[in-house]
mmCIF file of C-alpha atoms in Angstrom:
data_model
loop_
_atom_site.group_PDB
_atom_site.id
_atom_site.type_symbol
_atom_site.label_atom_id
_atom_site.label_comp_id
_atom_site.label_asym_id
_atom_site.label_seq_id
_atom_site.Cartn_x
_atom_site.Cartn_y
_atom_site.Cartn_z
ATOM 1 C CA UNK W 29 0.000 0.000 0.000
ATOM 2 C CA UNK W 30 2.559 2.693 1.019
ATOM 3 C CA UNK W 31 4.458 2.433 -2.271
ATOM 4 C CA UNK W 32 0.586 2.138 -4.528
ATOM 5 C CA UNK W 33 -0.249 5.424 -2.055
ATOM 6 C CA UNK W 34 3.599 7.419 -2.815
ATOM 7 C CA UNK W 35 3.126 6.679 -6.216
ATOM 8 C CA UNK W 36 -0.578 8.548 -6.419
ATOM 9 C CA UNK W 37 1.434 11.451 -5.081
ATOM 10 C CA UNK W 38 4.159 11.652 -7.587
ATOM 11 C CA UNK W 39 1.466 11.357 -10.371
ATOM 12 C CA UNK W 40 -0.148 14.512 -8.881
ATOM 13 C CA UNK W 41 2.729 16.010 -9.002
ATOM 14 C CA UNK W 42 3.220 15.552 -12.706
ATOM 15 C CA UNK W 43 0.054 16.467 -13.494
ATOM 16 C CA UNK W 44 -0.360 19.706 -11.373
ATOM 17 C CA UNK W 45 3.467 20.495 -13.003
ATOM 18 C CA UNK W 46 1.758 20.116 -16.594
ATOM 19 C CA UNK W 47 -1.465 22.233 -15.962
ATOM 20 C CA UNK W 48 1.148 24.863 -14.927
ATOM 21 C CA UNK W 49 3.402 24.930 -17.996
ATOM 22 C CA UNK W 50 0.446 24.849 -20.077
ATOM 23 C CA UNK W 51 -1.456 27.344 -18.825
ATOM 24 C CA UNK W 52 0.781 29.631 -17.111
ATOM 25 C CA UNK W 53 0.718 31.349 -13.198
ATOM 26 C CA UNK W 54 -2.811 32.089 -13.483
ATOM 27 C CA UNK W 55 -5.344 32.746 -10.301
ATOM 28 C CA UNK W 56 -7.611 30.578 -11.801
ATOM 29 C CA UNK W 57 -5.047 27.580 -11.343
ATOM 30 C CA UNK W 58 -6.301 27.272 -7.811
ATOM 31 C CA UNK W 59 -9.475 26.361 -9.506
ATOM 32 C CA UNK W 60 -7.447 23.660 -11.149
ATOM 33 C CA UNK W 61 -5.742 22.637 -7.591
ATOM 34 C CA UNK W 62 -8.353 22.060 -5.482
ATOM 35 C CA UNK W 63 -9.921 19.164 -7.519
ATOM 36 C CA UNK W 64 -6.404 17.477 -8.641
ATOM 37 C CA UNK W 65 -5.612 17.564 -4.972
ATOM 38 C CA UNK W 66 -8.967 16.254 -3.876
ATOM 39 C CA UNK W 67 -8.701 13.641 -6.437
ATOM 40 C CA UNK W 68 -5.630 12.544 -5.115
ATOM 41 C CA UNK W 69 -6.810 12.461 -1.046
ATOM 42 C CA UNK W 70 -9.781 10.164 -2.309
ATOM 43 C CA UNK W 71 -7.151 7.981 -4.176
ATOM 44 C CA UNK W 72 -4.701 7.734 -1.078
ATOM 45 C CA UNK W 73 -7.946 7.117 1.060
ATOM 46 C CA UNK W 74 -9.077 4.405 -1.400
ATOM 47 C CA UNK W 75 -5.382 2.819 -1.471
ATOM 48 C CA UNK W 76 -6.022 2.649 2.325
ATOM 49 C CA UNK W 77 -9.221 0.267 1.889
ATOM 50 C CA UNK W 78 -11.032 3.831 3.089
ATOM 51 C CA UNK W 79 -13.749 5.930 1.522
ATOM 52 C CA UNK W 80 -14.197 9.616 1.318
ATOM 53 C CA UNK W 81 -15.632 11.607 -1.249
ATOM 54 C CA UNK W 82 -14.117 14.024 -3.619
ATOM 55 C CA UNK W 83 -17.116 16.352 -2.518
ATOM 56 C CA UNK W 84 -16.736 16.744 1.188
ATOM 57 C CA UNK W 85 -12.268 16.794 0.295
ATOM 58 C CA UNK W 86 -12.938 19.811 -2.048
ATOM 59 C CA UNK W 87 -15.083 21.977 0.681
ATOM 60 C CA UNK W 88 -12.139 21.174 3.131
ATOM 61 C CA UNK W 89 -9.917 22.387 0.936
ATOM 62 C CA UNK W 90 -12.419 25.292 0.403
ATOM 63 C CA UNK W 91 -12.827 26.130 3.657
ATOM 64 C CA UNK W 92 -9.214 26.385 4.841
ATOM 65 C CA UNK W 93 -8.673 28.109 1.434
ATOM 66 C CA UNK W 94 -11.376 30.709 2.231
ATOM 67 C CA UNK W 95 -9.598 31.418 6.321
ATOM 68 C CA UNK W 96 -6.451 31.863 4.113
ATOM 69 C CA UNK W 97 -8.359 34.810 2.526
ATOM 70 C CA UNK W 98 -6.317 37.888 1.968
ATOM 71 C CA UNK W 99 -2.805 35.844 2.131
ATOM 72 C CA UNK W 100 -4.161 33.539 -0.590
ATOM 73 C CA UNK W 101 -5.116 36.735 -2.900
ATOM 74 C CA UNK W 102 -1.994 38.347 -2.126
ATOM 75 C CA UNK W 103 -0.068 35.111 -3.389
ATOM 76 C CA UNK W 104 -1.966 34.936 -6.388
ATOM 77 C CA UNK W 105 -1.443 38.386 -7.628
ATOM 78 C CA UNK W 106 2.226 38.376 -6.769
ATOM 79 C CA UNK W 107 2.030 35.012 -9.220
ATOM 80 C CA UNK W 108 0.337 36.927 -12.045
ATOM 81 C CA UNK W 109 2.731 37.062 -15.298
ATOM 82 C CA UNK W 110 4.939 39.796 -14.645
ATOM 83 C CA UNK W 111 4.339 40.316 -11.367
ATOM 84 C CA UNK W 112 5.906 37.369 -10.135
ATOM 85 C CA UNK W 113 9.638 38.472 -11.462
ATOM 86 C CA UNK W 114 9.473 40.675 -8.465
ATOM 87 C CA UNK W 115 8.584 37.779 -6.101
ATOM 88 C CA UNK W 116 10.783 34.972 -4.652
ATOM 89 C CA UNK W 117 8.182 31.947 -5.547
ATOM 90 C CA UNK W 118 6.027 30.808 -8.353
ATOM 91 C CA UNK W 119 2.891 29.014 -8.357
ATOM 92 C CA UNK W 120 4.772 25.763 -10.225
ATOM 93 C CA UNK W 121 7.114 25.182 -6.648
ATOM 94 C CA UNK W 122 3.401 25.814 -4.690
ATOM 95 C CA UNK W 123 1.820 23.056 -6.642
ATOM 96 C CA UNK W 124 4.884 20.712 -5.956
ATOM 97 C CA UNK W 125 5.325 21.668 -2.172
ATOM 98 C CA UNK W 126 1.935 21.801 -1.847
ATOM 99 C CA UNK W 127 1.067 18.509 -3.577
ATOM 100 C CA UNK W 128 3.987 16.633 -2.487
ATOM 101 C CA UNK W 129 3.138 17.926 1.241
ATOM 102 C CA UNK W 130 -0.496 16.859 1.585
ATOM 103 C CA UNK W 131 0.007 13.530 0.027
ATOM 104 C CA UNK W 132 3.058 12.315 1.557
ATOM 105 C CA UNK W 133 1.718 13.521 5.161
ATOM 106 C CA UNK W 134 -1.410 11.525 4.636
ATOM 107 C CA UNK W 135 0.088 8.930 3.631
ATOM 108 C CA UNK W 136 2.182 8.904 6.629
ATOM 109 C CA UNK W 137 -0.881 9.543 8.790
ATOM 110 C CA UNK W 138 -2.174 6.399 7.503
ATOM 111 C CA UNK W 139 1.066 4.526 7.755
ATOM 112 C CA UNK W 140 0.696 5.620 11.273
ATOM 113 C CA UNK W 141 -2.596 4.748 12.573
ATOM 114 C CA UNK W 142 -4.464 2.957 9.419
ATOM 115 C CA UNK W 143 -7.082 5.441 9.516
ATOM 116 C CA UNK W 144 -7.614 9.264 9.085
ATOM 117 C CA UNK W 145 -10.719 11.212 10.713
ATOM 118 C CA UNK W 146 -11.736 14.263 8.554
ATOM 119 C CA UNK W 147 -10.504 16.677 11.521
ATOM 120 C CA UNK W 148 -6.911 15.055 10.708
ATOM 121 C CA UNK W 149 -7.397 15.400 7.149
ATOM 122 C CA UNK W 150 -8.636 19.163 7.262
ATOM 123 C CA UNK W 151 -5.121 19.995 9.463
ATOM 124 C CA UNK W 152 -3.179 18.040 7.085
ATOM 125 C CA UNK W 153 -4.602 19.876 4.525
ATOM 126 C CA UNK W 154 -4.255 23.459 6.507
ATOM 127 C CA UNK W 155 -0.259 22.625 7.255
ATOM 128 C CA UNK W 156 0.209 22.188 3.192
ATOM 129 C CA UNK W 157 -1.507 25.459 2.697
ATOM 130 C CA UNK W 158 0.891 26.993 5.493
ATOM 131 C CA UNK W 159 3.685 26.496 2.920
ATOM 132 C CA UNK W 160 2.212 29.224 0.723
#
């Protein structure tokens, strides 16, 4: 399971590092994150013999998104084209950390205690988005 569950992540990783060369730092790439990173949590759960839905993972993600507010703005507008040369990050190294962050940690969490309760998924999910 744990090397079926890493490998989910690294494909997530590929595919969120695509969608950015293809479309370019654009704020509506967060509209592109939240359900390839959803998609992945339901995969990892699934690898796990678990079941959550891609729904309820997507208004987690929502919701801590949302708290984020006005830092989450601010990031995207400092990743706008032009912009960003001023700026020390891009949104390409926030979908890897990002990605490669929430997966692997869940994956640990259930390496650790073969299950994951949605209040351990949603600060999973909220330590990720501290990376921003």
């Amino acid at each position: 399971m744990l090397e079926e569950a890493r490998e989910i992540v690294r494909n997530t990783e590929i595919v969120d590092k695509r969608y950015y060369f293809i479309t370019g730092p654009l704020p509506s790439s967060f509209q592109f994150l939240v359900p390839s990173q959803a998609e992945m949590i339901t995969q990892i759960y699934r690898c796990y013999g678990s079941y959550i839905s891609k729904n309820e993972v997507m208004q987690i993600i929502e919701r801590v998104m949302k708290e984020k507010g006005s830092e989450l703005n601010e990031y995207i507008l400092k990743s706008l084209p032009g912009l960003n040369l001023f700026f020390d990050r891009s949104l390409n190294k926030t979908f890897t950390v990002m990605t490669h962050s929430l997966g692997n940690d869940l994956v640990d969490e259930f390496e650790l205690n073969s299950a994951v309760s949605k209040t351990k998924l949603e600060s999973i999910i909220r330590r990720a988005f501290s990376e921003l």
